[in-house]
Amino acid sequence: MPATAKRLPARERILTTAEKLFSAHGLRGVGVDRIIADSGVAKSTLYVHFPSKDELAAAYLRRTDDSWRGKLRAAALAAGDSPRDQLVGLFDAVTASYERHGFHGCPFINAAAESEPGSLPHTVTVEHKRAVRAWVRDLAEAAGAADPDQLALQLTLLVDGALAAGKLEQDPAMPAAAKEAARFAVEYSCPPPTT
């Protein structure tokens, strides 16, 4: 284990290790014993911080939620001040995900596929998807969309579809196609500002 990992508090080492392993192998593909071994903590230490694997998976997903929503916001803001441009620009975060080494698709879609409805990881995933859609809905409303709820649903489905496709193949044409479809949806749904 790298020396820098040893300096982290135990909870952080566990969560950082789980994040790396869950991202690469899925929630079901990683056992608690592997997380314990790779993080260098005792089993009792893991269970003090995370009483169950579901609680550890939920903590990983919450951390991923913070990171992903931050990337979406940063990509939207980088596209300019116009909410119309931001709605399209947020897709640059999807493109950046494809470019990241070791991209394994959307962690939330992957977690939902591996979790029982009602389980803690599934619940955190649903909360994440709703929070992203609510943020996109607010942008759609600011952009003057005739039906902000519908546009938010369409755009978040494009994001999810592009991320899910990344699990299968990392063809850069996929996020580019999603961004282009988003551009058409925004142009159709949001009247251009009058001058």
Coordinates of C-alpha atoms in Angstrom, one line a residue:
M1 CA 0.0 0.0 0.0
P2 CA 1.4 3.5 -0.8
A3 CA 2.8 5.4 2.2
T4 CA 0.3 8.3 1.6
A5 CA -2.6 5.9 2.1
K6 CA -1.3 4.9 5.5
R7 CA -1.4 8.5 6.6
L8 CA -5.1 8.9 6.0
P9 CA -7.5 8.2 8.9
A10 CA -9.0 4.7 8.9
R11 CA -12.5 5.8 7.7
E12 CA -11.0 7.7 4.8
R13 CA -8.8 4.8 3.8
I14 CA -11.7 2.4 3.9
L15 CA -13.9 4.8 1.8
T16 CA -11.1 5.5 -0.7
T17 CA -10.4 1.8 -1.1
A18 CA -14.1 1.0 -1.5
E19 CA -14.5 3.8 -4.1
K20 CA -11.6 2.4 -6.2
L21 CA -12.8 -1.2 -5.9
F22 CA -16.6 -0.5 -6.3
S23 CA -15.9 1.6 -9.4
A24 CA -13.8 -1.1 -11.1
H25 CA -15.7 -4.2 -10.0
G26 CA -19.2 -3.2 -8.9
L27 CA -20.8 -3.4 -5.5
R28 CA -21.4 -7.2 -5.7
G29 CA -17.9 -7.8 -7.2
V30 CA -16.1 -6.7 -4.1
G31 CA -16.3 -8.4 -0.7
V32 CA -15.7 -6.8 2.7
D33 CA -12.6 -8.9 3.2
R34 CA -11.0 -7.4 0.0
I35 CA -11.8 -3.9 1.2
I36 CA -10.3 -4.7 4.6
A37 CA -7.2 -6.2 3.1
D38 CA -6.6 -3.4 0.6
S39 CA -7.3 -0.6 3.1
G40 CA -5.1 -2.1 5.8
V41 CA -7.7 -1.9 8.6
A42 CA -9.0 -4.5 11.0
K43 CA -12.4 -5.9 10.4
S44 CA -13.7 -4.3 13.6
T45 CA -12.4 -0.9 12.4
L46 CA -14.4 -1.2 9.2
Y47 CA -17.6 -2.1 11.1
V48 CA -17.1 0.7 13.6
H49 CA -17.2 3.2 10.7
F50 CA -19.6 1.3 8.4
P51 CA -21.8 -1.2 10.2
S52 CA -22.8 -2.9 7.0
K53 CA -21.6 -3.2 3.4
D54 CA -24.7 -1.4 2.3
E55 CA -23.8 1.6 4.5
L56 CA -20.3 1.5 3.0
A57 CA -21.7 1.4 -0.5
A58 CA -24.1 4.3 0.3
A59 CA -21.2 6.4 1.6
Y60 CA -19.3 5.7 -1.6
L61 CA -22.3 6.7 -3.7
R62 CA -22.8 9.9 -1.6
R63 CA -19.2 10.8 -2.2
T64 CA -19.6 10.1 -5.9
D65 CA -22.8 12.2 -5.9
D66 CA -20.9 15.2 -4.6
S67 CA -18.1 14.7 -7.1
W68 CA -20.3 14.1 -10.2
R69 CA -22.7 16.9 -9.5
G70 CA -19.7 19.2 -9.0
K71 CA -18.4 18.1 -12.4
L72 CA -21.8 18.7 -14.1
R73 CA -22.1 22.2 -12.5
A74 CA -18.5 23.1 -13.5
A75 CA -19.1 21.9 -17.1
A76 CA -22.4 23.9 -17.3
L77 CA -20.7 27.1 -15.9
A78 CA -17.8 26.7 -18.3
A79 CA -20.3 26.9 -21.2
G80 CA -21.2 30.5 -20.4
D81 CA -23.7 32.6 -18.5
S82 CA -26.7 31.6 -20.6
P83 CA -28.8 28.8 -19.1
R84 CA -29.5 27.5 -22.6
D85 CA -25.7 27.1 -23.2
Q86 CA -25.3 25.6 -19.7
L87 CA -27.9 22.9 -20.5
V88 CA -25.8 21.8 -23.4
G89 CA -22.5 22.5 -21.8
L90 CA -23.2 20.1 -18.9
F91 CA -22.6 17.3 -21.4
D92 CA -18.9 18.2 -21.5
A93 CA -18.8 16.4 -18.1
V94 CA -20.0 13.2 -19.8
T95 CA -17.3 13.6 -22.5
A96 CA -14.6 14.1 -19.8
S97 CA -15.8 10.9 -18.1
Y98 CA -15.2 9.0 -21.2
E99 CA -11.7 10.4 -21.5
R100 CA -10.8 9.4 -17.9
H101 CA -8.7 6.2 -17.7
G102 CA -10.6 3.3 -16.2
F103 CA -14.1 4.7 -16.9
H104 CA -16.6 2.0 -16.1
G105 CA -19.9 3.7 -16.9
C106 CA -22.2 5.5 -14.4
P107 CA -21.6 4.3 -10.9
F108 CA -25.3 5.0 -10.0
I109 CA -26.7 3.0 -12.9
N110 CA -24.3 0.2 -12.1
A111 CA -25.3 0.3 -8.4
A112 CA -29.0 0.3 -9.2
A113 CA -28.5 -2.7 -11.4
E114 CA -26.8 -4.5 -8.5
S115 CA -29.1 -3.4 -5.6
E116 CA -32.5 -4.4 -4.5
P117 CA -35.2 -1.7 -4.7
G118 CA -35.5 -0.2 -1.2
S119 CA -31.9 -1.1 -0.2
L120 CA -29.7 1.8 1.0
P121 CA -27.5 1.8 -2.1
H122 CA -30.6 1.8 -4.3
T123 CA -32.2 4.6 -2.3
V124 CA -29.1 6.8 -2.5
T125 CA -29.0 6.2 -6.3
V126 CA -32.6 7.3 -6.7
E127 CA -31.9 10.4 -4.6
H128 CA -28.9 11.2 -6.8
K129 CA -30.9 10.9 -10.0
R130 CA -33.7 13.1 -8.7
A131 CA -31.3 15.7 -7.4
V132 CA -29.6 15.9 -10.8
R133 CA -32.9 16.1 -12.6
A134 CA -34.1 18.9 -10.2
W135 CA -31.0 20.9 -10.9
V136 CA -31.4 20.5 -14.7
R137 CA -35.1 21.4 -14.3
D138 CA -34.1 24.7 -12.6
L139 CA -31.7 25.4 -15.5
A140 CA -34.4 24.6 -18.0
E141 CA -36.8 26.9 -16.3
A142 CA -34.2 29.7 -16.3
A143 CA -33.7 29.1 -20.0
G144 CA -37.4 29.7 -20.6
A145 CA -38.3 26.1 -21.5
A146 CA -42.0 25.7 -22.3
D147 CA -42.0 22.5 -20.1
P148 CA -39.0 22.5 -17.8
D149 CA -39.9 19.1 -16.3
Q150 CA -40.1 17.5 -19.7
L151 CA -36.8 19.0 -20.9
A152 CA -35.0 18.0 -17.7
L153 CA -36.3 14.5 -18.1
Q154 CA -35.1 14.3 -21.7
L155 CA -31.7 15.7 -20.9
T156 CA -31.0 13.5 -17.9
L157 CA -32.1 10.5 -19.9
L158 CA -29.5 11.5 -22.6
V159 CA -26.8 11.8 -19.8
D160 CA -27.7 8.4 -18.4
G161 CA -27.8 6.8 -21.8
A162 CA -24.4 8.1 -22.7
L163 CA -22.9 7.0 -19.4
A164 CA -24.5 3.6 -19.6
A165 CA -23.2 3.2 -23.2
G166 CA -19.7 4.0 -21.8
K167 CA -19.9 0.7 -19.8
L168 CA -20.2 -1.2 -23.0
E169 CA -17.8 0.8 -25.2
Q170 CA -15.9 4.0 -24.8
D171 CA -16.6 5.5 -28.2
P172 CA -16.2 9.3 -28.0
A173 CA -19.0 9.6 -30.6
M174 CA -21.5 8.6 -28.0
P175 CA -21.2 11.6 -25.6
A176 CA -20.8 13.8 -28.7
A177 CA -24.1 12.4 -30.1
A178 CA -25.8 12.9 -26.7
K179 CA -24.6 16.6 -26.6
E180 CA -25.9 17.2 -30.1
A181 CA -29.3 15.7 -29.2
A182 CA -29.3 17.9 -26.1
R183 CA -28.6 21.0 -28.3
F184 CA -31.6 20.1 -30.5
A185 CA -33.9 19.5 -27.5
V186 CA -32.8 22.8 -25.9
E187 CA -33.3 24.8 -29.1
Y188 CA -36.7 23.2 -29.6
S189 CA -37.9 23.7 -26.0
C190 CA -36.3 27.1 -25.1
P191 CA -37.1 30.1 -27.3
P192 CA -34.1 32.1 -28.1
P193 CA -33.8 35.3 -26.0
T194 CA -35.3 38.3 -27.7
T195 CA -33.0 41.3 -28.3

